[in-house]
Amino acid sequence: MRTFRYTVPPEDDGRLIKRVIRGRLGLSHRQFVLLKGEDGMLLDGTPVHANQIVRAGQVIQVRLAEKGGAPEARPGPVDVVYEDQDILIINKQAPLPCQASSRQQGDALEHYLAYRFRDQPSFTFRPVNRLDKGTSGLMAAAMNAHAQMVLSQALHGPGFLREYLALVEGVPPEPWGVVDAPIGKAPGATVRREVQPQGKSARTHYQVLSTGRGVSLVRLRLETGRTHQIRVHMAYLGCPVLGDFLYGRECPSLPGRFALHSARIALTHPQTGALLDFSAPLPPQLQALCP
């Protein structure tokens, strides 16, 4: 059970508690419905109905019951960089899918996390920014449904920074720039994306850090979050990510993965409002290929 507290400010005086909870705490309709069925709304410690009027200075408490939904627990390496009762920051290895599916058989990050939190029956893996199986590095996950919703809403805005490091084939046309090219699903494809006029807007900022031996080390920052965005945009520039078998070619030195690493995440904590900033260096496997 996760409890959130909110002291009613003067501007919310006289409002219905349901309006305050939905607007100020950002609860989804489904979460709010669950609250009503479980005496999850309290005003100054007393359960109240959704149409209760609140007054400035009163304290609203919201009690969110967590539903268990963990997959099979399997022991495996998982690097948790930061953990509290609202969020997890994980440094994911590669190749490793975030979640199992019909196309992703075998172990997944969710199995390892289920084992790590096997003493918490209510634990559910709630990834916020997913990483491809072949991408390593930092990703955020929520520890409860409220935090997941708040972080997901912030994901594609200025309050959630995502920076990557990539080794790409060749040298980009400029030392820095922005790839502003819409991305859509390739005709007849299940996974593959491509730049196409009718696609969804996509913007990737890049900076070339070093070049040599036919490759470049590039820092990238996502402004949007389309599927395979960095991989598609780098291939669009004529510099596919090294080892990217879908948009370029495989690299014998990178079995099962490609040279893309989530190197930095900065976000606003969904409960405290604190700014959190995390970095993860390139894994040795990619450092060895740097120019």
mmCIF file of C-alpha atoms in Angstrom, residues 84-290:
data_model
loop_
_atom_site.group_PDB
_atom_site.id
_atom_site.type_symbol
_atom_site.label_atom_id
_atom_site.label_comp_id
_atom_site.label_asym_id
_atom_site.label_seq_id
_atom_site.Cartn_x
_atom_site.Cartn_y
_atom_site.Cartn_z
ATOM 1 C CA ASP A 84 12.975 4.135 -3.503
ATOM 2 C CA GLN A 85 9.288 3.369 -2.975
ATOM 3 C CA ASP A 86 8.326 5.188 -6.178
ATOM 4 C CA ILE A 87 11.004 4.579 -8.811
ATOM 5 C CA LEU A 88 13.830 2.321 -9.936
ATOM 6 C CA ILE A 89 16.759 3.344 -12.114
ATOM 7 C CA ILE A 90 18.313 0.297 -13.768
ATOM 8 C CA ASN A 91 21.519 -0.047 -15.771
ATOM 9 C CA LYS A 92 20.383 -2.746 -18.208
ATOM 10 C CA GLN A 93 22.846 -5.102 -19.823
ATOM 11 C CA ALA A 94 22.661 -6.133 -23.478
ATOM 12 C CA PRO A 95 21.557 -8.306 -25.124
ATOM 13 C CA LEU A 96 18.573 -8.563 -22.796
ATOM 14 C CA PRO A 97 14.925 -7.739 -23.540
ATOM 15 C CA CYS A 98 13.018 -5.689 -20.993
ATOM 16 C CA GLN A 99 10.015 -7.991 -21.115
ATOM 17 C CA ALA A 100 9.239 -11.428 -22.469
ATOM 18 C CA SER A 101 6.929 -11.800 -25.462
ATOM 19 C CA SER A 102 6.111 -14.201 -28.268
ATOM 20 C CA ARG A 103 9.070 -12.732 -30.176
ATOM 21 C CA GLN A 104 11.366 -12.476 -27.152
ATOM 22 C CA GLN A 105 11.805 -15.926 -25.658
ATOM 23 C CA GLY A 106 14.134 -16.742 -22.793
ATOM 24 C CA ASP A 107 15.232 -14.552 -19.915
ATOM 25 C CA ALA A 108 14.191 -10.915 -19.674
ATOM 26 C CA LEU A 109 14.895 -8.070 -17.288
ATOM 27 C CA GLU A 110 11.450 -8.490 -15.744
ATOM 28 C CA HIS A 111 12.367 -12.059 -14.694
ATOM 29 C CA TYR A 112 15.514 -10.867 -12.923
ATOM 30 C CA LEU A 113 13.642 -8.067 -11.167
ATOM 31 C CA ALA A 114 10.905 -10.462 -10.083
ATOM 32 C CA TYR A 115 13.612 -12.571 -8.441
ATOM 33 C CA ARG A 116 15.249 -9.539 -6.819
ATOM 34 C CA PHE A 117 11.901 -8.458 -5.349
ATOM 35 C CA ARG A 118 10.637 -11.984 -4.680
ATOM 36 C CA ASP A 119 9.923 -11.055 -1.042
ATOM 37 C CA GLN A 120 7.502 -8.339 -2.189
ATOM 38 C CA PRO A 121 4.421 -10.154 -3.598
ATOM 39 C CA SER A 122 2.925 -6.879 -4.830
ATOM 40 C CA PHE A 123 5.930 -6.001 -7.033
ATOM 41 C CA THR A 124 5.066 -5.331 -10.677
ATOM 42 C CA PHE A 125 7.594 -4.319 -13.331
ATOM 43 C CA ARG A 126 6.458 -0.966 -14.750
ATOM 44 C CA PRO A 127 9.037 0.288 -17.264
ATOM 45 C CA VAL A 128 8.792 3.959 -18.218
ATOM 46 C CA ASN A 129 11.393 4.253 -20.985
ATOM 47 C CA ARG A 130 11.977 0.849 -22.553
ATOM 48 C CA LEU A 131 15.268 -0.120 -24.158
ATOM 49 C CA ASP A 132 15.668 -2.499 -27.080
ATOM 50 C CA LYS A 133 17.151 -5.915 -26.377
ATOM 51 C CA GLY A 134 20.401 -4.830 -28.022
ATOM 52 C CA THR A 135 20.675 -1.503 -26.165
ATOM 53 C CA SER A 136 22.395 -1.233 -22.804
ATOM 54 C CA GLY A 137 22.228 1.464 -20.157
ATOM 55 C CA LEU A 138 19.903 3.439 -17.970
ATOM 56 C CA MET A 139 16.161 3.089 -17.872
ATOM 57 C CA ALA A 140 13.511 4.125 -15.386
ATOM 58 C CA ALA A 141 10.771 1.941 -13.934
ATOM 59 C CA ALA A 142 7.968 2.872 -11.568
ATOM 60 C CA MET A 143 7.244 1.091 -8.315
ATOM 61 C CA ASN A 144 3.545 1.930 -8.346
ATOM 62 C CA ALA A 145 0.843 2.847 -10.852
ATOM 63 C CA HIS A 146 0.707 6.513 -9.835
ATOM 64 C CA ALA A 147 4.453 7.038 -10.358
ATOM 65 C CA GLN A 148 4.253 5.243 -13.703
ATOM 66 C CA MET A 149 1.522 7.554 -14.948
ATOM 67 C CA VAL A 150 3.306 10.733 -13.816
ATOM 68 C CA LEU A 151 6.629 9.661 -15.333
ATOM 69 C CA SER A 152 5.014 8.473 -18.569
ATOM 70 C CA GLN A 153 3.346 11.864 -18.965
ATOM 71 C CA ALA A 154 6.726 13.583 -18.483
ATOM 72 C CA LEU A 155 8.667 11.166 -20.687
ATOM 73 C CA HIS A 156 8.567 13.172 -23.916
ATOM 74 C CA GLY A 157 8.841 16.601 -22.318
ATOM 75 C CA PRO A 158 11.686 18.759 -20.981
ATOM 76 C CA GLY A 159 11.318 17.216 -17.521
ATOM 77 C CA PHE A 160 12.703 13.841 -18.647
ATOM 78 C CA LEU A 161 16.121 13.976 -20.309
ATOM 79 C CA ARG A 162 17.501 10.947 -22.150
ATOM 80 C CA GLU A 163 21.010 10.949 -23.586
ATOM 81 C CA TYR A 164 22.677 8.091 -25.435
ATOM 82 C CA LEU A 165 26.141 7.240 -26.660
ATOM 83 C CA ALA A 166 26.474 5.357 -29.930
ATOM 84 C CA LEU A 167 29.229 4.068 -32.134
ATOM 85 C CA VAL A 168 28.157 4.551 -35.737
ATOM 86 C CA GLU A 169 29.621 3.571 -39.062
ATOM 87 C CA GLY A 170 31.411 6.386 -40.880
ATOM 88 C CA VAL A 171 31.167 10.063 -39.944
ATOM 89 C CA PRO A 172 27.932 12.112 -39.757
ATOM 90 C CA PRO A 173 27.715 15.006 -42.251
ATOM 91 C CA GLU A 174 28.116 17.692 -39.550
ATOM 92 C CA PRO A 175 29.906 17.687 -36.176
ATOM 93 C CA TRP A 176 26.561 18.410 -34.505
ATOM 94 C CA GLY A 177 22.992 18.918 -35.541
ATOM 95 C CA VAL A 178 19.374 17.841 -35.286
ATOM 96 C CA VAL A 179 17.776 15.085 -37.324
ATOM 97 C CA ASP A 180 14.194 16.240 -37.846
ATOM 98 C CA ALA A 181 12.629 13.455 -39.888
ATOM 99 C CA PRO A 182 9.238 11.748 -39.314
ATOM 100 C CA ILE A 183 9.248 8.011 -38.638
ATOM 101 C CA GLY A 184 6.643 5.399 -39.518
ATOM 102 C CA LYS A 185 6.397 1.639 -39.831
ATOM 103 C CA ALA A 186 7.962 0.276 -43.013
ATOM 104 C CA PRO A 187 5.363 -1.181 -45.427
ATOM 105 C CA GLY A 188 4.715 -4.847 -44.698
ATOM 106 C CA ALA A 189 7.073 -4.839 -41.714
ATOM 107 C CA THR A 190 6.356 -5.995 -38.192
ATOM 108 C CA VAL A 191 9.176 -4.189 -36.413
ATOM 109 C CA ARG A 192 11.198 -2.188 -38.910
ATOM 110 C CA ARG A 193 10.679 1.583 -39.097
ATOM 111 C CA GLU A 194 11.746 4.140 -41.673
ATOM 112 C CA VAL A 195 11.754 7.852 -42.365
ATOM 113 C CA GLN A 196 8.600 8.683 -44.305
ATOM 114 C CA PRO A 197 6.635 11.920 -44.935
ATOM 115 C CA GLN A 198 3.446 10.540 -43.393
ATOM 116 C CA GLY A 199 5.220 9.279 -40.269
ATOM 117 C CA LYS A 200 5.100 10.742 -36.768
ATOM 118 C CA SER A 201 7.357 13.690 -35.981
ATOM 119 C CA ALA A 202 10.767 12.686 -34.618
ATOM 120 C CA ARG A 203 13.719 14.839 -33.541
ATOM 121 C CA THR A 204 17.144 13.618 -32.453
ATOM 122 C CA HIS A 205 19.986 15.940 -31.404
ATOM 123 C CA TYR A 206 23.493 14.635 -32.035
ATOM 124 C CA GLN A 207 27.119 15.624 -31.409
ATOM 125 C CA VAL A 208 30.160 13.817 -32.788
ATOM 126 C CA LEU A 209 32.637 13.238 -29.970
ATOM 127 C CA SER A 210 35.435 11.431 -31.847
ATOM 128 C CA THR A 211 36.138 9.649 -35.113
ATOM 129 C CA GLY A 212 38.632 7.084 -36.369
ATOM 130 C CA ARG A 213 38.997 3.565 -37.741
ATOM 131 C CA GLY A 214 35.865 4.027 -39.807
ATOM 132 C CA VAL A 215 33.547 4.728 -36.860
ATOM 133 C CA SER A 216 32.365 7.729 -34.844
ATOM 134 C CA LEU A 217 31.393 8.077 -31.215
ATOM 135 C CA VAL A 218 28.246 10.180 -31.064
ATOM 136 C CA ARG A 219 26.260 11.660 -28.194
ATOM 137 C CA LEU A 220 22.511 11.762 -28.862
ATOM 138 C CA ARG A 221 19.570 13.341 -27.085
ATOM 139 C CA LEU A 222 15.980 12.376 -27.786
ATOM 140 C CA GLU A 223 13.400 15.118 -28.130
ATOM 141 C CA THR A 224 10.712 12.610 -29.093
ATOM 142 C CA GLY A 225 10.492 8.876 -28.449
ATOM 143 C CA ARG A 226 9.571 6.956 -31.574
ATOM 144 C CA THR A 227 10.289 3.239 -31.869
ATOM 145 C CA HIS A 228 13.929 2.702 -32.951
ATOM 146 C CA GLN A 229 14.300 6.493 -33.321
ATOM 147 C CA ILE A 230 18.073 6.739 -32.921
ATOM 148 C CA ARG A 231 18.703 3.672 -35.048
ATOM 149 C CA VAL A 232 16.453 4.934 -37.850
ATOM 150 C CA HIS A 233 17.845 8.481 -37.780
ATOM 151 C CA MET A 234 21.473 7.392 -37.797
ATOM 152 C CA ALA A 235 20.811 5.075 -40.737
ATOM 153 C CA TYR A 236 19.005 7.993 -42.437
ATOM 154 C CA LEU A 237 22.239 10.017 -42.121
ATOM 155 C CA GLY A 238 24.132 7.157 -43.750
ATOM 156 C CA CYS A 239 25.781 6.202 -40.451
ATOM 157 C CA PRO A 240 23.936 3.204 -38.997
ATOM 158 C CA VAL A 241 24.681 2.180 -35.428
ATOM 159 C CA LEU A 242 27.541 -0.288 -35.362
ATOM 160 C CA GLY A 243 26.231 -3.849 -35.210
ATOM 161 C CA ASP A 244 22.631 -2.862 -35.961
ATOM 162 C CA PHE A 245 21.499 -5.891 -37.937
ATOM 163 C CA LEU A 246 18.104 -4.320 -38.743
ATOM 164 C CA TYR A 247 19.245 -0.968 -40.136
ATOM 165 C CA GLY A 248 22.866 -1.682 -40.935
ATOM 166 C CA ARG A 249 24.953 -4.815 -40.571
ATOM 167 C CA GLU A 250 26.021 -7.159 -37.794
ATOM 168 C CA CYS A 251 29.348 -6.755 -36.011
ATOM 169 C CA PRO A 252 31.210 -9.926 -34.935
ATOM 170 C CA SER A 253 32.506 -8.078 -31.875
ATOM 171 C CA LEU A 254 28.951 -7.402 -30.667
ATOM 172 C CA PRO A 255 27.059 -10.696 -30.702
ATOM 173 C CA GLY A 256 23.358 -10.167 -30.119
ATOM 174 C CA ARG A 257 23.596 -6.438 -29.524
ATOM 175 C CA PHE A 258 24.592 -3.161 -31.167
ATOM 176 C CA ALA A 259 26.660 -0.167 -30.086
ATOM 177 C CA LEU A 260 23.928 1.929 -28.476
ATOM 178 C CA HIS A 261 23.998 2.826 -24.790
ATOM 179 C CA SER A 262 21.631 4.880 -22.639
ATOM 180 C CA ALA A 263 24.247 6.983 -20.876
ATOM 181 C CA ARG A 264 22.215 9.542 -18.920
ATOM 182 C CA ILE A 265 18.736 10.033 -17.476
ATOM 183 C CA ALA A 266 17.570 13.157 -15.653
ATOM 184 C CA LEU A 267 14.017 13.353 -14.354
ATOM 185 C CA THR A 268 11.780 14.976 -11.784
ATOM 186 C CA HIS A 269 10.785 12.630 -8.979
ATOM 187 C CA PRO A 270 7.047 11.900 -9.309
ATOM 188 C CA GLN A 271 6.385 12.346 -5.592
ATOM 189 C CA THR A 272 8.991 14.699 -4.100
ATOM 190 C CA GLY A 273 9.590 16.912 -7.142
ATOM 191 C CA ALA A 274 13.373 16.565 -6.692
ATOM 192 C CA LEU A 275 15.573 16.562 -9.800
ATOM 193 C CA LEU A 276 17.428 13.261 -10.174
ATOM 194 C CA ASP A 277 20.343 12.879 -12.598
ATOM 195 C CA PHE A 278 22.078 9.568 -13.340
ATOM 196 C CA SER A 279 24.936 8.597 -15.664
ATOM 197 C CA ALA A 280 26.362 5.246 -16.762
ATOM 198 C CA PRO A 281 29.637 4.912 -18.704
ATOM 199 C CA LEU A 282 29.954 2.820 -21.827
ATOM 200 C CA PRO A 283 30.344 -0.880 -20.989
ATOM 201 C CA PRO A 284 33.847 -2.288 -21.651
ATOM 202 C CA GLN A 285 32.586 -4.124 -24.732
ATOM 203 C CA LEU A 286 31.800 -0.779 -26.403
ATOM 204 C CA GLN A 287 34.748 1.115 -24.934
ATOM 205 C CA ALA A 288 37.054 -1.306 -26.738
ATOM 206 C CA LEU A 289 35.607 -0.195 -30.087
ATOM 207 C CA CYS A 290 35.841 3.562 -29.503
#
